[in-house]
Every structure is written in C-alpha cells, then in structure tokens.
Short mmCIF file of C-alpha atoms in Angstrom, two decimals:
data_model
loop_
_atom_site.label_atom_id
_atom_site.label_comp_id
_atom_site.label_asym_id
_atom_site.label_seq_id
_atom_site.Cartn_x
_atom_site.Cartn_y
_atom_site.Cartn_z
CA UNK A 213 -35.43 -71.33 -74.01
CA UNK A 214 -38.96 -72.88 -73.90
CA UNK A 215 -37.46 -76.26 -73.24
CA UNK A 216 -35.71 -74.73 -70.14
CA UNK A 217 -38.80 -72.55 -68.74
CA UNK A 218 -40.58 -75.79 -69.11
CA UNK A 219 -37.91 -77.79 -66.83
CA UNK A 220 -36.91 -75.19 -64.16
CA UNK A 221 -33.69 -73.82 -65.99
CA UNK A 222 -32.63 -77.20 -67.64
CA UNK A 223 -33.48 -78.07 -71.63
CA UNK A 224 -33.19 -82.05 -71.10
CA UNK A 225 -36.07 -83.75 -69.38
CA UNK A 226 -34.34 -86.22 -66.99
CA UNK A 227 -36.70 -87.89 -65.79
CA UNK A 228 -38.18 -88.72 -69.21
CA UNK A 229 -34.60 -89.02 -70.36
CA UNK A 230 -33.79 -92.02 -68.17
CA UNK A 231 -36.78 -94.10 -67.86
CA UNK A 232 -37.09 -94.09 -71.56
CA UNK A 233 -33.59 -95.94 -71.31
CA UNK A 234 -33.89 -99.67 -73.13
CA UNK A 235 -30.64 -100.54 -71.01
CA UNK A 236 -27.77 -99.13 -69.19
CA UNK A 237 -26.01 -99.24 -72.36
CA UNK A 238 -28.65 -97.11 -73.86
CA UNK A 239 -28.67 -95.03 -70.71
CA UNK A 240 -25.09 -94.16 -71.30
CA UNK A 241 -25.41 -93.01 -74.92
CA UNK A 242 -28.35 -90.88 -73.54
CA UNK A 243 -26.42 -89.01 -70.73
CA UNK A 244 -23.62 -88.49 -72.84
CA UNK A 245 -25.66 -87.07 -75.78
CA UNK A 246 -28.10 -85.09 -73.17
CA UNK A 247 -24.84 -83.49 -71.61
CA UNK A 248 -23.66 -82.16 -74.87
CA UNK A 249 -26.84 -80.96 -75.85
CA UNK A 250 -27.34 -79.45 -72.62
CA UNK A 251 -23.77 -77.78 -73.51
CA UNK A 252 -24.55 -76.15 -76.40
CA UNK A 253 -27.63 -75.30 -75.45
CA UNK A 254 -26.32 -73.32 -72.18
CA UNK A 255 -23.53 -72.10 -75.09
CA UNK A 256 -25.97 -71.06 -77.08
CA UNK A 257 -27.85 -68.96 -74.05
CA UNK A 258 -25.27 -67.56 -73.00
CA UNK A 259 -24.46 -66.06 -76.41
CA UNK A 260 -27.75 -64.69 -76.38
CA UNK A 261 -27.33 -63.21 -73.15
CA UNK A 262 -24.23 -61.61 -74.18
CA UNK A 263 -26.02 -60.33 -77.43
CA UNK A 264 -28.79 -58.79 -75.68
CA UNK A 265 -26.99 -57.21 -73.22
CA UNK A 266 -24.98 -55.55 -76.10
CA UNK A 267 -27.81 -54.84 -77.94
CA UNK A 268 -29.30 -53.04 -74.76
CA UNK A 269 -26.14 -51.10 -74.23
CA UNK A 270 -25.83 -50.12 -78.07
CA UNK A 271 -29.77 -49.24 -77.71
CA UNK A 272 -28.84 -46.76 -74.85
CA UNK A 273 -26.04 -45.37 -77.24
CA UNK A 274 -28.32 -44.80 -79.89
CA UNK A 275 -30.46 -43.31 -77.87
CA UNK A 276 -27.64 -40.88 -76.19
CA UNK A 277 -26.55 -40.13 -80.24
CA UNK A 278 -29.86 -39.12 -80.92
CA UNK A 279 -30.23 -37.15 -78.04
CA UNK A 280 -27.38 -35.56 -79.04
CA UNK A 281 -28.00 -35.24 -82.63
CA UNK A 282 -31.62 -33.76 -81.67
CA UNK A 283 -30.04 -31.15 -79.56
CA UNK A 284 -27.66 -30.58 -82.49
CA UNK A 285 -30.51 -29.98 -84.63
CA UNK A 286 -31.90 -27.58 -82.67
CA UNK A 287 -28.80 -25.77 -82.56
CA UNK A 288 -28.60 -25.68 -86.05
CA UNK A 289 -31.93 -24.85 -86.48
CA UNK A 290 -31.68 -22.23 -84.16
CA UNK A 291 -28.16 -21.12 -86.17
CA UNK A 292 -29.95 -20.82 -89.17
CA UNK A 293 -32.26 -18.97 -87.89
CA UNK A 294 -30.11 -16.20 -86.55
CA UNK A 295 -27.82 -16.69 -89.98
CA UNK A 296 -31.30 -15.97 -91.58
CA UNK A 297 -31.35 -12.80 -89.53
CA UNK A 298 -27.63 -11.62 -90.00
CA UNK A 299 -28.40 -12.73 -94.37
CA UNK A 300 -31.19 -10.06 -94.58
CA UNK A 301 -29.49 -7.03 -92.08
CA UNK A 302 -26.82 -7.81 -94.25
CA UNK A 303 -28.77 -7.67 -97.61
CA UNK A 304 -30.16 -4.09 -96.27
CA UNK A 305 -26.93 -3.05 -95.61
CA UNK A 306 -26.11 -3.75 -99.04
CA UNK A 307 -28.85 -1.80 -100.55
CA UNK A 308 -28.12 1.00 -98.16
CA UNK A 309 -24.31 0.65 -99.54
CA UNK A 310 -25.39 0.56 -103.23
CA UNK A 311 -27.58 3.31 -102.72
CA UNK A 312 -25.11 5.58 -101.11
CA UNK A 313 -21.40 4.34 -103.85
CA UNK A 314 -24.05 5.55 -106.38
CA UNK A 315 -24.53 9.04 -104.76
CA UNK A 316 -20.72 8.83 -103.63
CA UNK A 317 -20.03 7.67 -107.48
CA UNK A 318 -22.14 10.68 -108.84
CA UNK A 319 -20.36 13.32 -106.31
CA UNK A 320 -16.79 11.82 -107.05
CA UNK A 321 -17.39 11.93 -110.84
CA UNK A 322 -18.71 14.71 -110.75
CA UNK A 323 -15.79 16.38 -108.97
CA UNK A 324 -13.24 14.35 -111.05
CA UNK A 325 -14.76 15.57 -114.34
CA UNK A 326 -15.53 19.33 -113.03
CA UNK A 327 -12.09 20.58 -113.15
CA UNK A 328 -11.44 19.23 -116.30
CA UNK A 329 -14.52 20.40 -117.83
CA UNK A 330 -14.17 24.00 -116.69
CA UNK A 331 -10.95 23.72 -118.43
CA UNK A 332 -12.36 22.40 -121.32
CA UNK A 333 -15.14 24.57 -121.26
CA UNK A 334 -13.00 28.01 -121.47
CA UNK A 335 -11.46 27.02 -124.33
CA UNK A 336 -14.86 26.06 -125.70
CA UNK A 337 -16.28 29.60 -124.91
CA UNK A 338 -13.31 30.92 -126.46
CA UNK A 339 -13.08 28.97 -129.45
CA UNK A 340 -17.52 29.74 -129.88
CA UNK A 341 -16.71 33.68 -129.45
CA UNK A 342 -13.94 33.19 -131.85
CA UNK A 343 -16.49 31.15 -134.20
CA UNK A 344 -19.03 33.86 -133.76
CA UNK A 345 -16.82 37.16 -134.25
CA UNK A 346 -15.80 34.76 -137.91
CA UNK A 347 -19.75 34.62 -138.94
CA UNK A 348 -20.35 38.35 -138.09
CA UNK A 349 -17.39 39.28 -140.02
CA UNK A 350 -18.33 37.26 -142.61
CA UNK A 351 -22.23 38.77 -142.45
CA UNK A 352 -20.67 41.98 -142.45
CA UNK A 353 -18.60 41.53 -145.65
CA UNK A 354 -21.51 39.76 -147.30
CA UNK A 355 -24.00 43.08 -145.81
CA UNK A 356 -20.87 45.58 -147.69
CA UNK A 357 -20.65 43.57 -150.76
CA UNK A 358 -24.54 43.69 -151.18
CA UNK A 359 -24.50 47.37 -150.33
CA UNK A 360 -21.57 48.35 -152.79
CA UNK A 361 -23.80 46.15 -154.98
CA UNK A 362 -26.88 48.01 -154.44
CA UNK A 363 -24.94 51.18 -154.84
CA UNK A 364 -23.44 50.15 -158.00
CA UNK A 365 -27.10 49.24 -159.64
CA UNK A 366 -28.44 52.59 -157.77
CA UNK A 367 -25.77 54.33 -159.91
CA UNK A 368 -26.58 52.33 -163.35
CA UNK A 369 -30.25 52.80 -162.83
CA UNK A 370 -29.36 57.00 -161.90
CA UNK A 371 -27.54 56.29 -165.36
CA UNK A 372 -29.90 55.02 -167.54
CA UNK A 373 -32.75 57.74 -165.64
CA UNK A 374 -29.93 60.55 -167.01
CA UNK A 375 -29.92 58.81 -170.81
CA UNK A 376 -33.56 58.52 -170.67
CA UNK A 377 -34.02 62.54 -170.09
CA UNK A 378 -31.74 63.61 -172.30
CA UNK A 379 -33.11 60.86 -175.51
CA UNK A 380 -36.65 62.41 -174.39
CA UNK A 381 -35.24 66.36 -174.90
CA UNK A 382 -34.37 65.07 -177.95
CA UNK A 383 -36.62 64.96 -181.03
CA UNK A 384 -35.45 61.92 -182.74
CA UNK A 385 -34.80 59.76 -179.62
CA UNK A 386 -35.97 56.72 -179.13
CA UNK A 387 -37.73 55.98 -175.97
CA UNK A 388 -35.94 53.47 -173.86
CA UNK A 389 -37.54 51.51 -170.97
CA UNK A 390 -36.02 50.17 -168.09
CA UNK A 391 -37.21 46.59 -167.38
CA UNK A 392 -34.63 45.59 -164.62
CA UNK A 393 -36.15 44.91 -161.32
CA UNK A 394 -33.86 45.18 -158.13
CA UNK A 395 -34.39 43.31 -154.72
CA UNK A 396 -32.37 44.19 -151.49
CA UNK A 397 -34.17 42.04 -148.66
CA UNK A 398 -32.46 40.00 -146.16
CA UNK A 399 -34.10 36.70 -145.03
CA UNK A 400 -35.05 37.07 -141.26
CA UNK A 401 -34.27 34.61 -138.79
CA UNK A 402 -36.18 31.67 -137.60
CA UNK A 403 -38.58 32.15 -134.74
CA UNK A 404 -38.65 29.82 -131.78
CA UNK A 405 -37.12 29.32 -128.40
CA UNK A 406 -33.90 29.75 -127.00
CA UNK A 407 -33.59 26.00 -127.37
CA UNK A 408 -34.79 23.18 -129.77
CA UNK A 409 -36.24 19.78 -127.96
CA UNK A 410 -33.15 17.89 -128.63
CA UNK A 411 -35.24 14.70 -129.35
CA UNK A 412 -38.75 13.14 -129.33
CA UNK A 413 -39.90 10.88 -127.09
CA UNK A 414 -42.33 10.82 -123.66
CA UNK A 415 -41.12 12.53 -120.72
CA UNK A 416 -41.02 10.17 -117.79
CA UNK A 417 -39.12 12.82 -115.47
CA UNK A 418 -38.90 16.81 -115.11
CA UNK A 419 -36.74 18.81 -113.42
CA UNK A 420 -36.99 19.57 -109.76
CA UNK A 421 -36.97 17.89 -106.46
CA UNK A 422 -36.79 13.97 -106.58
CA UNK A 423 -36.47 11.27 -104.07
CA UNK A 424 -33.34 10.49 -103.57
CA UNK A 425 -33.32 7.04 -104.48
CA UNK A 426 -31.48 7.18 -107.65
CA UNK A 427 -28.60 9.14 -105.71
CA UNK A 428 -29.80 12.74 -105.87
CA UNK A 429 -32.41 14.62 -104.04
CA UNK A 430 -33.01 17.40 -106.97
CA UNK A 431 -33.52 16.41 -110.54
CA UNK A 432 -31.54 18.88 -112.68
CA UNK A 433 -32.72 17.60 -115.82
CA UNK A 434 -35.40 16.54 -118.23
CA UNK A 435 -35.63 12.72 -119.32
CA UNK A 436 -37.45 11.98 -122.55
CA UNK A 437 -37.77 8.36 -123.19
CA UNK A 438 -37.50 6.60 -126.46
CA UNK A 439 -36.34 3.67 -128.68
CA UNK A 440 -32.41 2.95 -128.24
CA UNK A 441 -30.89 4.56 -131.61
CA UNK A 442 -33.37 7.78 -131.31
CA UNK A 443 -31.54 10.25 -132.92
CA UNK A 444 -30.63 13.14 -130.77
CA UNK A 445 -30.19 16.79 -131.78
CA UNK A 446 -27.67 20.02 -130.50
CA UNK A 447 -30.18 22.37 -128.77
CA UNK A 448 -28.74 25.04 -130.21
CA UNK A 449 -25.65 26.33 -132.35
CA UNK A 450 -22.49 26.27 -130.22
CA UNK A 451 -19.18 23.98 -129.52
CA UNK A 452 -18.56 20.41 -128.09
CA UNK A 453 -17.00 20.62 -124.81
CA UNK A 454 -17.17 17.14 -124.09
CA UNK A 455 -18.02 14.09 -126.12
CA UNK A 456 -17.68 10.23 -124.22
CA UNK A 457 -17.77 8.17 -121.17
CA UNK A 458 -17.90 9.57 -118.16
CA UNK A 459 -19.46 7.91 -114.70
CA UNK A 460 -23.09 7.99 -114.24
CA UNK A 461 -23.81 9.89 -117.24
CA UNK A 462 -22.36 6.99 -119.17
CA UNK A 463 -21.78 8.53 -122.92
CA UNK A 464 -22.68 12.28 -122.91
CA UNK A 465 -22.14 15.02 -124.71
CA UNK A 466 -21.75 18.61 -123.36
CA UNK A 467 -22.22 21.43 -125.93
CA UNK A 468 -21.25 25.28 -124.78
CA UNK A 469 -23.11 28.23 -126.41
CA UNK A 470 -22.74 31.70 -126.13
CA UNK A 471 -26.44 33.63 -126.81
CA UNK A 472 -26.13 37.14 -126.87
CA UNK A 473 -23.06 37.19 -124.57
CA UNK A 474 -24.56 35.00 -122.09
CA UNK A 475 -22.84 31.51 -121.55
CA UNK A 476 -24.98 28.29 -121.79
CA UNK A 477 -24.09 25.08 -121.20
CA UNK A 478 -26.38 22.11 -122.21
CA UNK A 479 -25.83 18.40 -121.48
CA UNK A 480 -27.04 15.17 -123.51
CA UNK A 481 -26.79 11.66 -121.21
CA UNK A 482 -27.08 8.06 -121.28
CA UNK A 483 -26.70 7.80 -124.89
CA UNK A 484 -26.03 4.68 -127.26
CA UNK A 485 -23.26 6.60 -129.66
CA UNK A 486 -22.19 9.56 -130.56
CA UNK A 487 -21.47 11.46 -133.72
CA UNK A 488 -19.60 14.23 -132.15
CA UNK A 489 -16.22 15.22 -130.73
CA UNK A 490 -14.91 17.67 -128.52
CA UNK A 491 -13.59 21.02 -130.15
CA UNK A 492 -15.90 20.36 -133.13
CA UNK A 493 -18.45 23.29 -133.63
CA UNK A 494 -22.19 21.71 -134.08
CA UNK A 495 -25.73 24.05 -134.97
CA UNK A 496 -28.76 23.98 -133.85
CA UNK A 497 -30.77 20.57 -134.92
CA UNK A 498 -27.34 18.86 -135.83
CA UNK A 499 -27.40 14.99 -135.27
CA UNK A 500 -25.07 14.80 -132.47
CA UNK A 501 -26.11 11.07 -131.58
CA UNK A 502 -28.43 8.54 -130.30
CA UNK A 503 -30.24 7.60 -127.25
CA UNK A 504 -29.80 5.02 -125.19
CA UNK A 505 -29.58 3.68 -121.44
CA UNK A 506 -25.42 3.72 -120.58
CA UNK A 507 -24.25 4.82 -117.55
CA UNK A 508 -26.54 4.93 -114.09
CA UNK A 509 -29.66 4.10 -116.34
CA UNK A 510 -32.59 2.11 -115.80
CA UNK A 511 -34.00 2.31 -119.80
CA UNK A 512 -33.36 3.85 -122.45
CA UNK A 513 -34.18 7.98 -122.49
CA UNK A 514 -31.99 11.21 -122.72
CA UNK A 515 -31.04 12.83 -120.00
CA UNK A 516 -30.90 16.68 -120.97
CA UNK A 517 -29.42 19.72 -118.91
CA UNK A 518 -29.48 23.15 -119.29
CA UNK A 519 -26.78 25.45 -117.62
CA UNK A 520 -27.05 29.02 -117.20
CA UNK A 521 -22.85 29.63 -117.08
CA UNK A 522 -20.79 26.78 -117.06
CA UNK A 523 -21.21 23.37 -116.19
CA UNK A 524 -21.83 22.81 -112.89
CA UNK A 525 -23.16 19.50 -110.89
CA UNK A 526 -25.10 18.99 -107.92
CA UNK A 527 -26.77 16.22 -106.35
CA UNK A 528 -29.05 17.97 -103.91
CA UNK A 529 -30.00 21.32 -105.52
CA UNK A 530 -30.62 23.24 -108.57
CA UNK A 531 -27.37 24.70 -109.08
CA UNK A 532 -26.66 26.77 -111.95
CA UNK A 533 -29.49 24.43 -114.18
CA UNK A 534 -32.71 25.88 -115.40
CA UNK A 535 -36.27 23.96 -116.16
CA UNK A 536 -34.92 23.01 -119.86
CA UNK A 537 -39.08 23.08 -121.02
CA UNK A 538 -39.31 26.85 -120.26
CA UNK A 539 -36.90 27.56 -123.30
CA UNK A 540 -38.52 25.28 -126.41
#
C-alpha cells in the first residue's frame, strides 16, 4: 500500500522497471513478472478492502448489539429494581399473614377444643364432686369411729373412776391409779392460698393487656420461665380434664377443681412431657410434668391460667381468667 501511495495507485515503478532492463529479453521477463506482481498485489488490496469494509459493518453491529444490550441492562436493572420492591411488599405481607394464621390458629383452636372441653370438663366436675362427697364420707366415718372410740375409753375411764371409789370405801383396798393418757385432736389444715405456684422460675410475663403481636391483645396468663425439664406442679387438688397436644398451647394440661362449691379451672402450657392423663384425679403439689417451649413458644416457660368457671378462651379480653398471683 506504501509502494502504491508512492507511485500514484500503482506498486511497480515503471519507469525504474524498464530502464533497469539489460535487454529486451530481460525487459520481457520484467513486464511479465511486474504484471503478476501487480496482480496479486491489486488481489491482495482488494481483499483488504473487502475485509475492512466488513469489519466496519460488523463494527456498526457491535455497536447496535451493545446498544441494545445496554438498553437491556437498564431494563433489567430497572426490573430488578421494581422485583426488589414487589420481594419486600411481599415479605410484609407475609409477616402480616403469619401474624394474623397465628391469631386465626389461636381463635380456631380455641373454638375446636372448646366444645370438647366443656364436655370434658362436666364430667370432670362431676367425677371431682363425686371424689369429694368419697373423702367427706370417708372423714366422716373416720370422725364416728374416733368418737365411738373416745366414747368407749370415756366409758372405761367412768369405769375404772367407779372401781376406784368403791376400793377407796373399802378398808382393805388397794389404791389403784390410772396412768392412761387420752388424746382426741384433729390435725388442722395447711395454711396458704387458694393456689400453689405451680413451678419456680422468673416471670417474664403477667396477666393483662399485651400487644398483640404474639396473636392476642390481653394476656390471660402468667409465664414463669425456666430450664426445659422444670418440674411442674397441680395448683391445687382436683381432676385432669385435659392432658396433650393441642394448637398453640402445644402440650397442656387442664386440671378442674371444685373449692367450696365454686368451679375452677386452671391451665398448664407449652410443656416438654407430661405425667398426667385425663380422668385421673391429681392433689395439690402433684408432679403433673415438665416445662418446656411446644406449641406457639418462643423459650422455654409455663404458661399458667386460672379460670373462675369453666374453661373459657379469649384472645382480646379477660374472659372468665383471674390474675393467677392474687391467689398464691
């Protein structure tokens, strides 16, 4: 290509080429071989012209492609972007969801279990009147057997006061002492509350209004926290209603007294096992299981009701339940 700038388009210097010529023969040779170079030479140019020219158009389709693959960028960028968007509405949602199947999950338990519970629970308040009319009786025979007891040592000792004043009108009696020593006293009962603390622990949540972020807007319980395996206690003397799985309350036990006529109903949540089942008759301080964190539960603690009546759940209010701390 220098060679042809040089001569005005040609690559053989004719002028040169010809007057360098020894002869005509040599002359031939020389326009012969300068005509073929010249050939390939204007071959070879051509091939180059062709080349760049492709090269030129492929440049301008690369440079269309990345045009295009620039503005396709940006589209995806600007896709990911609102993907980005719809990934954390739909994460709230989520939450929002979660937040309200839990307090749906409570309510729907709750009503699932309720009938079958009350149900449950009658035959419980029966079987703890029954159970209590079967201890009085049995007080009362033990109270009549101590009496005719007392009686009969009332009479001996009358007895042996009669002997004694008739040996002492008599000259030659001997005088006879009575060394036996009689006791008639009942043990009395235990003070304390209404209830027992039905396990040891910290308290990490009374009863009474709560935030609603757990599912419920009133806390109708007290939660003591402890090591899982914590052994857990009846409250007081009565019979097992319930004794298992059930929903949020994961295993639970629910224990129905009767307390000078008046129903109770307490309720023991979230624990590990159980040592209890339903229809069986616990007392006060029995070992009914052990804590732990089943069921809607974010650690190990107890979760402990107290009823005034039958069970009776509610997400947003009081209800039937009492402040459990008001009774130990």
């Amino acid at each position: 290509m220098v060679t042809m700038q040089k001569n005005g388009g040609s690559s053989i210097n004719w002028a040169e080429f010809i007057f360098g010529s020894k002869d005509f023969g040599d002359l031939v040779s020389r326009m012969i071989t300068a005509g073929t170079i010249q050939e390939n030479d204007q071959e070879l140019f051509k091939e180059y012209q062709s080349t760049k020219n492709k090269l030129q158009i492929a440049k301008a389709e690369l440079d269309t492609e990345k045009d295009k693959l620039i503005s396709q960028k940006e589209e995806l960028e600007n896709s990911q972007k609102k993907l980005n968007g719809k990934i954390k509405v739909r994460a709230a949602q989520i939450k929002k969801l979660e937040a309200e199947k839990i307090q749906f999950t409570s309510k729907l338990v709750s009503l699932q279990q309720m009938e079958s519970t009350l149900q449950e629970q009658e035959k419980s308040i029966q079987a703890e009147i029954e159970a209590q009319r079967l201890e009085e009786q049995a007080k009362i025979r033990t109270k009549e057997a101590a009496r005719k007891a007392a009686e009969a040592k009332s009479a001996e000792k009358n007895e042996i006061s009669e002997n004694k004043a008739s040996l002492e009108k008599s000259p030659n009696s001997e005088k006879v002492v009575n060394t036996s020593k009689t006791t008639d006293s009942l043990a009395s009962p235990t003070s304390g509350g209404v209830f027992q603390r039905p396990t040891s622990g910290i308290v990490t949540q009374g009863w009474g209004p709560a935030g609603g972020a757990n599912g419920y807007s009133f806390h109708n319980a007290l939660d003591t926290a402890g090591p899982v395996g914590t052994p857990i206690m009846a409250a007081q003397t009565g019979t097992v209603t319930r004794a298992g799985w059930g929903g949020p309350y994961g295993n639970h036990v629910i224990i129905t007294h009767v307390i000078g006529g008046q129903v109770w109903t307490t309720l023991y949540a979230h624990m590990s096992s159980l040592s209890v089942s339903a229809g069986q008759r616990v007392t006060r301080g029995q070992n009914i299981g052990a804590m732990g964190s089943t069921g809607n539960s974010t650690g190990s603690h107890l979760h402990f009701e107290v009823h005034r009546g039958n069970y009776s759940y509610s997400a947003t209010s009081a209800g039937n339940t009492v402040n459990p701390s008001q009774f130990f």
